């Protein structure tokens, strides 16, 4: 039986053709119904399948029409292997975060258009974003799985539990099926180290964990070469790195040990993120972090330094591109020699000016992490189909910007952004630097608004519009991410 046969036999169902598969004597597909999207299964059932829904018959065979809930997502993953995330290793990769839960079809299309040459992470969200969007790790995973199933993507994907800060975060994401864990020790970084005197650093070093005392590192007095990049660890340089990152390294080691114990035999990958700090990660800092993590038994697949320049949300790189290229060249040499492991570009969306250098200098050992840009493409879609509603969102975002920007490193200013009564091209607003950042960082307030005056909150209206115009949203995402992916398709 084909999806066409399905439609002929059941005229009330409008199928997504790429979702149609056969497995163990059953046919599975996703369809639009009068009650919304549903999983449709034709074939024999028993009590061990785990699926729930309305059971009837079609052409003499059992037919189950099932809601897209967590139980059915779990049951489907048990039946269809390629719906389970897997490890990506050292492949060039991209994380495609989704703050609403409807972006994965567009993400899949972009990866497919790039011939699958960049390994995708379709399930990705930070704990901070989950809290702001009121989504659980399981919901993030399930939304990605339904999107992958819709598009029939069978070539594998990763799942990134992003910016985890506690062991409880790890446990919740591990239970939901994530296999890539990004540890964020930013709260343990001592930013004062970079301006402290030698005597002050010596005093501060006394409070480091015993395991990370300077004599244990073996780095003091070393002159190391990384493909022509020389790094000298005199006392002052080593003290700066140790005081700044020592406690952060111990936190990563603690989180890693907990993850390894909790995961048991389940394979996983680790990313270490030190990008959210006040100053760039020096090359000496990078060496110190990597060598101390190795000494403590931590294994990782990628590391996110704080590069030179500014990586602000939803806009291009701010800084000298040549300086960035020189900076990442040394970081990449270190990562190759001490790993190999990938360098990860956090807040990486829309940084088009530096992608070629990042790919060239890392020789493909790079991971691009994006999130908010998919939300902005959702707003672009809304601006195309309902201008008045998009106008309401922009006004609301402006009202909440000053409070919402507190946890972000951005330079947008409310006074520079266009006033609502002076905007003629609402879709074009998304190309304005200040408006773009304002819309980007206020996603939590917008998605948590409960009443816009119509009795319906923004979230409900946004989801409904994106579902009603799913094809437009997917097309916008595909176009946007094809542009992101293009520089990462060749190492030359």
PDB file of C-alpha atoms in Angstrom, residues 168-428:
ATOM      1  CA  UNK A 168      19.246  17.755  37.830  1.00  0.00           C
ATOM      2  CA  UNK A 169      19.409  19.323  34.361  1.00  0.00           C
ATOM      3  CA  UNK A 170      21.449  16.353  33.167  1.00  0.00           C
ATOM      4  CA  UNK A 171      19.029  13.805  34.613  1.00  0.00           C
ATOM      5  CA  UNK A 172      15.954  15.413  33.045  1.00  0.00           C
ATOM      6  CA  UNK A 173      17.559  15.599  29.601  1.00  0.00           C
ATOM      7  CA  UNK A 174      19.043  12.116  29.785  1.00  0.00           C
ATOM      8  CA  UNK A 175      15.612  10.722  30.618  1.00  0.00           C
ATOM      9  CA  UNK A 176      14.138  12.496  27.582  1.00  0.00           C
ATOM     10  CA  UNK A 177      16.631  10.792  25.257  1.00  0.00           C
ATOM     11  CA  UNK A 178      19.231  13.502  24.633  1.00  0.00           C
ATOM     12  CA  UNK A 179      22.684  12.177  23.761  1.00  0.00           C
ATOM     13  CA  UNK A 180      24.743  15.387  23.459  1.00  0.00           C
ATOM     14  CA  UNK A 181      25.255  17.401  26.643  1.00  0.00           C
ATOM     15  CA  UNK A 182      26.612  20.946  26.701  1.00  0.00           C
ATOM     16  CA  UNK A 183      27.985  21.848  30.124  1.00  0.00           C
ATOM     17  CA  UNK A 184      27.996  25.540  31.017  1.00  0.00           C
ATOM     18  CA  UNK A 185      30.313  26.347  33.963  1.00  0.00           C
ATOM     19  CA  UNK A 186      30.039  30.105  33.412  1.00  0.00           C
ATOM     20  CA  UNK A 187      29.000  30.787  37.010  1.00  0.00           C
ATOM     21  CA  UNK A 188      32.339  29.381  38.193  1.00  0.00           C
ATOM     22  CA  UNK A 189      34.568  31.488  35.929  1.00  0.00           C
ATOM     23  CA  UNK A 190      36.569  34.128  37.793  1.00  0.00           C
ATOM     24  CA  UNK A 191      36.660  37.088  35.408  1.00  0.00           C
ATOM     25  CA  UNK A 192      38.764  39.223  37.785  1.00  0.00           C
ATOM     26  CA  UNK A 193      41.803  37.080  37.021  1.00  0.00           C
ATOM     27  CA  UNK A 194      42.635  38.862  33.781  1.00  0.00           C
ATOM     28  CA  UNK A 195      43.320  42.207  35.485  1.00  0.00           C
ATOM     29  CA  UNK A 196      44.657  40.970  38.826  1.00  0.00           C
ATOM     30  CA  UNK A 197      48.258  41.497  39.925  1.00  0.00           C
ATOM     31  CA  UNK A 198      50.634  38.591  40.488  1.00  0.00           C
ATOM     32  CA  UNK A 199      50.310  38.883  44.270  1.00  0.00           C
ATOM     33  CA  UNK A 200      46.520  38.923  44.056  1.00  0.00           C
ATOM     34  CA  UNK A 201      46.533  35.889  41.756  1.00  0.00           C
ATOM     35  CA  UNK A 202      48.758  34.011  44.204  1.00  0.00           C
ATOM     36  CA  UNK A 203      46.270  34.741  46.980  1.00  0.00           C
ATOM     37  CA  UNK A 204      43.299  33.713  44.848  1.00  0.00           C
ATOM     38  CA  UNK A 205      45.051  30.495  43.787  1.00  0.00           C
ATOM     39  CA  UNK A 206      45.077  29.352  47.400  1.00  0.00           C
ATOM     40  CA  UNK A 207      41.327  28.846  47.120  1.00  0.00           C
ATOM     41  CA  UNK A 208      41.509  26.548  44.098  1.00  0.00           C
ATOM     42  CA  UNK A 209      40.539  22.893  44.526  1.00  0.00           C
ATOM     43  CA  UNK A 210      43.508  20.810  45.643  1.00  0.00           C
ATOM     44  CA  UNK A 211      43.449  18.850  42.375  1.00  0.00           C
ATOM     45  CA  UNK A 212      44.054  22.066  40.422  1.00  0.00           C
ATOM     46  CA  UNK A 213      46.952  23.555  42.356  1.00  0.00           C
ATOM     47  CA  UNK A 214      49.604  24.849  39.970  1.00  0.00           C
ATOM     48  CA  UNK A 215      52.168  22.172  40.760  1.00  0.00           C
ATOM     49  CA  UNK A 216      49.746  19.453  39.651  1.00  0.00           C
ATOM     50  CA  UNK A 217      49.205  20.780  36.129  1.00  0.00           C
ATOM     51  CA  UNK A 218      52.749  20.216  34.940  1.00  0.00           C
ATOM     52  CA  UNK A 219      52.482  23.351  32.795  1.00  0.00           C
ATOM     53  CA  UNK A 220      54.621  25.796  34.764  1.00  0.00           C
ATOM     54  CA  UNK A 221      57.617  26.886  32.677  1.00  0.00           C
ATOM     55  CA  UNK A 222      56.489  25.002  29.583  1.00  0.00           C
ATOM     56  CA  UNK A 223      56.882  26.452  26.078  1.00  0.00           C
ATOM     57  CA  UNK A 224      54.408  24.660  23.822  1.00  0.00           C
ATOM     58  CA  UNK A 225      54.032  24.837  20.064  1.00  0.00           C
ATOM     59  CA  UNK A 226      50.769  24.250  18.218  1.00  0.00           C
ATOM     60  CA  UNK A 227      51.398  24.287  14.475  1.00  0.00           C
ATOM     61  CA  UNK A 228      53.536  27.382  14.788  1.00  0.00           C
ATOM     62  CA  UNK A 229      51.518  29.041  17.558  1.00  0.00           C
ATOM     63  CA  UNK A 230      53.805  29.312  20.583  1.00  0.00           C
ATOM     64  CA  UNK A 231      52.392  29.456  24.114  1.00  0.00           C
ATOM     65  CA  UNK A 232      54.650  30.093  27.119  1.00  0.00           C
ATOM     66  CA  UNK A 233      53.378  29.247  30.583  1.00  0.00           C
ATOM     67  CA  UNK A 234      55.281  31.537  32.896  1.00  0.00           C
ATOM     68  CA  UNK A 235      53.979  31.850  36.435  1.00  0.00           C
ATOM     69  CA  UNK A 236      51.753  34.849  35.717  1.00  0.00           C
ATOM     70  CA  UNK A 237      50.165  33.311  32.582  1.00  0.00           C
ATOM     71  CA  UNK A 238      49.472  29.997  34.313  1.00  0.00           C
ATOM     72  CA  UNK A 239      48.052  31.729  37.378  1.00  0.00           C
ATOM     73  CA  UNK A 240      45.701  33.808  35.252  1.00  0.00           C
ATOM     74  CA  UNK A 241      44.312  30.728  33.508  1.00  0.00           C
ATOM     75  CA  UNK A 242      44.124  28.644  36.665  1.00  0.00           C
ATOM     76  CA  UNK A 243      42.405  31.296  38.751  1.00  0.00           C
ATOM     77  CA  UNK A 244      39.994  32.211  35.967  1.00  0.00           C
ATOM     78  CA  UNK A 245      38.997  28.672  34.960  1.00  0.00           C
ATOM     79  CA  UNK A 246      40.027  26.332  37.802  1.00  0.00           C
ATOM     80  CA  UNK A 247      36.666  26.139  39.562  1.00  0.00           C
ATOM     81  CA  UNK A 248      34.878  25.962  36.213  1.00  0.00           C
ATOM     82  CA  UNK A 249      36.981  22.962  35.233  1.00  0.00           C
ATOM     83  CA  UNK A 250      36.127  21.180  38.489  1.00  0.00           C
ATOM     84  CA  UNK A 251      32.428  21.843  37.877  1.00  0.00           C
ATOM     85  CA  UNK A 252      32.687  20.342  34.381  1.00  0.00           C
ATOM     86  CA  UNK A 253      34.483  17.292  35.810  1.00  0.00           C
ATOM     87  CA  UNK A 254      31.781  16.848  38.451  1.00  0.00           C
ATOM     88  CA  UNK A 255      29.009  17.133  35.862  1.00  0.00           C
ATOM     89  CA  UNK A 256      30.817  14.731  33.524  1.00  0.00           C
ATOM     90  CA  UNK A 257      31.215  12.089  36.234  1.00  0.00           C
ATOM     91  CA  UNK A 258      27.546  12.366  37.128  1.00  0.00           C
ATOM     92  CA  UNK A 259      26.561  12.050  33.483  1.00  0.00           C
ATOM     93  CA  UNK A 260      28.791   9.024  32.941  1.00  0.00           C
ATOM     94  CA  UNK A 261      27.377   7.307  36.013  1.00  0.00           C
ATOM     95  CA  UNK A 262      23.751   8.130  35.176  1.00  0.00           C
ATOM     96  CA  UNK A 263      24.050   7.207  31.496  1.00  0.00           C
ATOM     97  CA  UNK A 264      25.553   3.807  32.338  1.00  0.00           C
ATOM     98  CA  UNK A 265      25.829   1.995  29.005  1.00  0.00           C
ATOM     99  CA  UNK A 266      24.058   4.706  26.994  1.00  0.00           C
ATOM    100  CA  UNK A 267      26.535   6.447  24.664  1.00  0.00           C
ATOM    101  CA  UNK A 268      26.798  10.231  24.945  1.00  0.00           C
ATOM    102  CA  UNK A 269      28.884  13.177  23.800  1.00  0.00           C
ATOM    103  CA  UNK A 270      29.998  16.206  25.779  1.00  0.00           C
ATOM    104  CA  UNK A 271      30.536  19.828  24.870  1.00  0.00           C
ATOM    105  CA  UNK A 272      32.306  22.223  27.211  1.00  0.00           C
ATOM    106  CA  UNK A 273      31.110  25.818  26.903  1.00  0.00           C
ATOM    107  CA  UNK A 274      33.111  28.733  28.270  1.00  0.00           C
ATOM    108  CA  UNK A 275      31.813  31.290  25.770  1.00  0.00           C
ATOM    109  CA  UNK A 276      29.617  33.315  28.145  1.00  0.00           C
ATOM    110  CA  UNK A 277      32.430  35.187  29.882  1.00  0.00           C
ATOM    111  CA  UNK A 278      33.479  38.831  29.992  1.00  0.00           C
ATOM    112  CA  UNK A 279      36.785  38.405  28.148  1.00  0.00           C
ATOM    113  CA  UNK A 280      37.908  36.202  25.258  1.00  0.00           C
ATOM    114  CA  UNK A 281      39.418  32.817  26.030  1.00  0.00           C
ATOM    115  CA  UNK A 282      43.135  33.265  25.406  1.00  0.00           C
ATOM    116  CA  UNK A 283      45.074  30.534  23.651  1.00  0.00           C
ATOM    117  CA  UNK A 284      46.883  29.823  26.918  1.00  0.00           C
ATOM    118  CA  UNK A 285      43.498  29.545  28.638  1.00  0.00           C
ATOM    119  CA  UNK A 286      42.388  27.040  26.007  1.00  0.00           C
ATOM    120  CA  UNK A 287      45.481  24.883  26.512  1.00  0.00           C
ATOM    121  CA  UNK A 288      45.078  25.012  30.280  1.00  0.00           C
ATOM    122  CA  UNK A 289      41.377  24.058  30.109  1.00  0.00           C
ATOM    123  CA  UNK A 290      41.982  21.170  27.714  1.00  0.00           C
ATOM    124  CA  UNK A 291      44.983  19.717  29.507  1.00  0.00           C
ATOM    125  CA  UNK A 292      43.405  19.927  32.942  1.00  0.00           C
ATOM    126  CA  UNK A 293      40.156  18.371  31.735  1.00  0.00           C
ATOM    127  CA  UNK A 294      42.148  15.522  30.194  1.00  0.00           C
ATOM    128  CA  UNK A 295      44.118  15.080  33.406  1.00  0.00           C
ATOM    129  CA  UNK A 296      40.832  14.801  35.332  1.00  0.00           C
ATOM    130  CA  UNK A 297      39.549  12.114  32.965  1.00  0.00           C
ATOM    131  CA  UNK A 298      36.937  14.195  31.127  1.00  0.00           C
ATOM    132  CA  UNK A 299      36.234  13.250  27.495  1.00  0.00           C
ATOM    133  CA  UNK A 300      34.595  15.762  25.200  1.00  0.00           C
ATOM    134  CA  UNK A 301      33.672  16.147  21.537  1.00  0.00           C
ATOM    135  CA  UNK A 302      33.580  19.930  21.235  1.00  0.00           C
ATOM    136  CA  UNK A 303      34.605  23.041  23.112  1.00  0.00           C
ATOM    137  CA  UNK A 304      33.153  26.541  22.836  1.00  0.00           C
ATOM    138  CA  UNK A 305      35.725  29.228  23.677  1.00  0.00           C
ATOM    139  CA  UNK A 306      34.886  32.897  23.925  1.00  0.00           C
ATOM    140  CA  UNK A 307      36.409  34.135  20.667  1.00  0.00           C
ATOM    141  CA  UNK A 308      37.546  37.702  20.013  1.00  0.00           C
ATOM    142  CA  UNK A 309      34.866  40.130  18.836  1.00  0.00           C
ATOM    143  CA  UNK A 310      31.207  40.050  19.729  1.00  0.00           C
ATOM    144  CA  UNK A 311      28.763  37.225  19.079  1.00  0.00           C
ATOM    145  CA  UNK A 312      25.470  38.984  19.662  1.00  0.00           C
ATOM    146  CA  UNK A 313      22.083  37.372  19.211  1.00  0.00           C
ATOM    147  CA  UNK A 314      20.600  37.135  15.722  1.00  0.00           C
ATOM    148  CA  UNK A 315      23.043  39.500  13.974  1.00  0.00           C
ATOM    149  CA  UNK A 316      26.338  39.211  12.121  1.00  0.00           C
ATOM    150  CA  UNK A 317      29.721  39.120  13.832  1.00  0.00           C
ATOM    151  CA  UNK A 318      30.802  42.419  15.354  1.00  0.00           C
ATOM    152  CA  UNK A 319      34.546  42.935  15.108  1.00  0.00           C
ATOM    153  CA  UNK A 320      37.496  42.627  12.788  1.00  0.00           C
ATOM    154  CA  UNK A 321      37.111  39.488  10.661  1.00  0.00           C
ATOM    155  CA  UNK A 322      40.880  39.184  10.138  1.00  0.00           C
ATOM    156  CA  UNK A 323      41.433  39.234  13.901  1.00  0.00           C
ATOM    157  CA  UNK A 324      38.818  36.513  14.304  1.00  0.00           C
ATOM    158  CA  UNK A 325      40.534  34.404  11.646  1.00  0.00           C
ATOM    159  CA  UNK A 326      43.885  34.661  13.432  1.00  0.00           C
ATOM    160  CA  UNK A 327      42.227  33.866  16.760  1.00  0.00           C
ATOM    161  CA  UNK A 328      40.360  30.785  15.603  1.00  0.00           C
ATOM    162  CA  UNK A 329      43.412  29.546  13.674  1.00  0.00           C
ATOM    163  CA  UNK A 330      45.334  29.129  16.938  1.00  0.00           C
ATOM    164  CA  UNK A 331      42.338  27.676  18.777  1.00  0.00           C
ATOM    165  CA  UNK A 332      41.863  25.181  15.945  1.00  0.00           C
ATOM    166  CA  UNK A 333      45.509  24.115  16.057  1.00  0.00           C
ATOM    167  CA  UNK A 334      45.209  23.514  19.796  1.00  0.00           C
ATOM    168  CA  UNK A 335      42.000  21.511  19.321  1.00  0.00           C
ATOM    169  CA  UNK A 336      43.621  19.311  16.672  1.00  0.00           C
ATOM    170  CA  UNK A 337      46.730  18.632  18.738  1.00  0.00           C
ATOM    171  CA  UNK A 338      45.112  18.117  22.137  1.00  0.00           C
ATOM    172  CA  UNK A 339      42.067  16.230  20.795  1.00  0.00           C
ATOM    173  CA  UNK A 340      41.078  16.195  18.137  1.00  0.00           C
ATOM    174  CA  UNK A 341      37.809  17.882  19.037  1.00  0.00           C
ATOM    175  CA  UNK A 342      35.549  20.407  17.374  1.00  0.00           C
ATOM    176  CA  UNK A 343      35.346  24.121  18.102  1.00  0.00           C
ATOM    177  CA  UNK A 344      31.800  25.266  18.724  1.00  0.00           C
ATOM    178  CA  UNK A 345      30.435  28.644  17.664  1.00  0.00           C
ATOM    179  CA  UNK A 346      27.803  29.662  20.196  1.00  0.00           C
ATOM    180  CA  UNK A 347      25.306  32.403  19.399  1.00  0.00           C
ATOM    181  CA  UNK A 348      26.410  31.366  15.953  1.00  0.00           C
ATOM    182  CA  UNK A 349      23.353  32.192  13.886  1.00  0.00           C
ATOM    183  CA  UNK A 350      23.626  34.891  11.225  1.00  0.00           C
ATOM    184  CA  UNK A 351      27.419  35.268  11.592  1.00  0.00           C
ATOM    185  CA  UNK A 352      27.828  35.030   7.838  1.00  0.00           C
ATOM    186  CA  UNK A 353      31.003  37.112   7.646  1.00  0.00           C
ATOM    187  CA  UNK A 354      33.095  34.624   9.674  1.00  0.00           C
ATOM    188  CA  UNK A 355      31.746  31.249   8.530  1.00  0.00           C
ATOM    189  CA  UNK A 356      34.302  30.806   5.708  1.00  0.00           C
ATOM    190  CA  UNK A 357      37.217  31.478   8.070  1.00  0.00           C
ATOM    191  CA  UNK A 358      35.771  29.192  10.751  1.00  0.00           C
ATOM    192  CA  UNK A 359      35.435  26.303   8.308  1.00  0.00           C
ATOM    193  CA  UNK A 360      38.791  26.920   6.662  1.00  0.00           C
ATOM    194  CA  UNK A 361      40.859  27.223   9.848  1.00  0.00           C
ATOM    195  CA  UNK A 362      39.198  24.310  11.672  1.00  0.00           C
ATOM    196  CA  UNK A 363      39.393  22.095   8.568  1.00  0.00           C
ATOM    197  CA  UNK A 364      35.827  21.052   9.258  1.00  0.00           C
ATOM    198  CA  UNK A 365      36.254  20.342  12.971  1.00  0.00           C
ATOM    199  CA  UNK A 366      33.535  22.851  13.818  1.00  0.00           C
ATOM    200  CA  UNK A 367      30.031  22.927  15.257  1.00  0.00           C
ATOM    201  CA  UNK A 368      27.683  25.848  14.576  1.00  0.00           C
ATOM    202  CA  UNK A 369      25.043  26.405  17.237  1.00  0.00           C
ATOM    203  CA  UNK A 370      21.895  28.381  16.406  1.00  0.00           C
ATOM    204  CA  UNK A 371      18.568  28.897  18.176  1.00  0.00           C
ATOM    205  CA  UNK A 372      16.877  32.273  18.072  1.00  0.00           C
ATOM    206  CA  UNK A 373      17.205  32.729  14.324  1.00  0.00           C
ATOM    207  CA  UNK A 374      14.484  30.090  13.798  1.00  0.00           C
ATOM    208  CA  UNK A 375      12.215  32.090  16.084  1.00  0.00           C
ATOM    209  CA  UNK A 376      12.921  35.176  13.993  1.00  0.00           C
ATOM    210  CA  UNK A 377      11.989  33.232  10.869  1.00  0.00           C
ATOM    211  CA  UNK A 378       8.725  32.364  12.602  1.00  0.00           C
ATOM    212  CA  UNK A 379       8.148  36.084  13.099  1.00  0.00           C
ATOM    213  CA  UNK A 380       9.067  36.698   9.463  1.00  0.00           C
ATOM    214  CA  UNK A 381       6.374  34.207   8.459  1.00  0.00           C
ATOM    215  CA  UNK A 382       3.849  35.969  10.685  1.00  0.00           C
ATOM    216  CA  UNK A 383       4.802  39.349   9.176  1.00  0.00           C
ATOM    217  CA  UNK A 384       3.995  37.897   5.743  1.00  0.00           C
ATOM    218  CA  UNK A 385       0.571  36.467   6.633  1.00  0.00           C
ATOM    219  CA  UNK A 386      -0.756  38.732   9.421  1.00  0.00           C
ATOM    220  CA  UNK A 387       0.859  42.171   9.565  1.00  0.00           C
ATOM    221  CA  UNK A 388      -1.373  43.492  12.343  1.00  0.00           C
ATOM    222  CA  UNK A 389      -0.523  40.601  14.633  1.00  0.00           C
ATOM    223  CA  UNK A 390       3.186  41.033  13.924  1.00  0.00           C
ATOM    224  CA  UNK A 391       2.805  44.707  14.772  1.00  0.00           C
ATOM    225  CA  UNK A 392       1.272  43.732  18.134  1.00  0.00           C
ATOM    226  CA  UNK A 393       4.217  41.413  18.844  1.00  0.00           C
ATOM    227  CA  UNK A 394       6.744  44.139  18.026  1.00  0.00           C
ATOM    228  CA  UNK A 395       5.023  46.678  20.289  1.00  0.00           C
ATOM    229  CA  UNK A 396       4.877  44.104  23.092  1.00  0.00           C
ATOM    230  CA  UNK A 397       8.549  43.207  22.568  1.00  0.00           C
ATOM    231  CA  UNK A 398       9.556  46.864  22.801  1.00  0.00           C
ATOM    232  CA  UNK A 399       7.672  47.175  26.087  1.00  0.00           C
ATOM    233  CA  UNK A 400       9.537  44.196  27.583  1.00  0.00           C
ATOM    234  CA  UNK A 401      12.972  44.713  26.055  1.00  0.00           C
ATOM    235  CA  UNK A 402      14.650  46.584  28.911  1.00  0.00           C
ATOM    236  CA  UNK A 403      13.934  43.806  31.403  1.00  0.00           C
ATOM    237  CA  UNK A 404      14.441  40.871  29.035  1.00  0.00           C
ATOM    238  CA  UNK A 405      17.850  41.992  27.739  1.00  0.00           C
ATOM    239  CA  UNK A 406      19.465  41.665  31.185  1.00  0.00           C
ATOM    240  CA  UNK A 407      20.817  38.134  30.639  1.00  0.00           C
ATOM    241  CA  UNK A 408      22.182  38.798  27.134  1.00  0.00           C
ATOM    242  CA  UNK A 409      25.290  40.481  25.745  1.00  0.00           C
ATOM    243  CA  UNK A 410      23.700  42.711  23.114  1.00  0.00           C
ATOM    244  CA  UNK A 411      24.102  46.307  21.975  1.00  0.00           C
ATOM    245  CA  UNK A 412      20.629  47.058  20.584  1.00  0.00           C
ATOM    246  CA  UNK A 413      19.026  50.282  21.776  1.00  0.00           C
ATOM    247  CA  UNK A 414      15.315  50.886  21.946  1.00  0.00           C
ATOM    248  CA  UNK A 415      15.632  54.490  20.770  1.00  0.00           C
ATOM    249  CA  UNK A 416      17.400  53.402  17.575  1.00  0.00           C
ATOM    250  CA  UNK A 417      14.766  50.822  16.607  1.00  0.00           C
ATOM    251  CA  UNK A 418      11.981  52.009  14.274  1.00  0.00           C
ATOM    252  CA  UNK A 419       8.866  53.355  15.949  1.00  0.00           C
ATOM    253  CA  UNK A 420       5.768  51.263  15.125  1.00  0.00           C
ATOM    254  CA  UNK A 421       3.885  54.200  13.609  1.00  0.00           C
ATOM    255  CA  UNK A 422       6.734  54.860  11.157  1.00  0.00           C
ATOM    256  CA  UNK A 423       7.080  51.357   9.727  1.00  0.00           C
ATOM    257  CA  UNK A 424       5.797  50.678   6.231  1.00  0.00           C
ATOM    258  CA  UNK A 425       7.676  47.458   5.456  1.00  0.00           C
ATOM    259  CA  UNK A 426       6.999  45.137   8.390  1.00  0.00           C
ATOM    260  CA  UNK A 427       8.812  42.129   6.934  1.00  0.00           C
ATOM    261  CA  UNK A 428      11.787  44.399   6.262  1.00  0.00           C
TER     262      UNK A 428
END
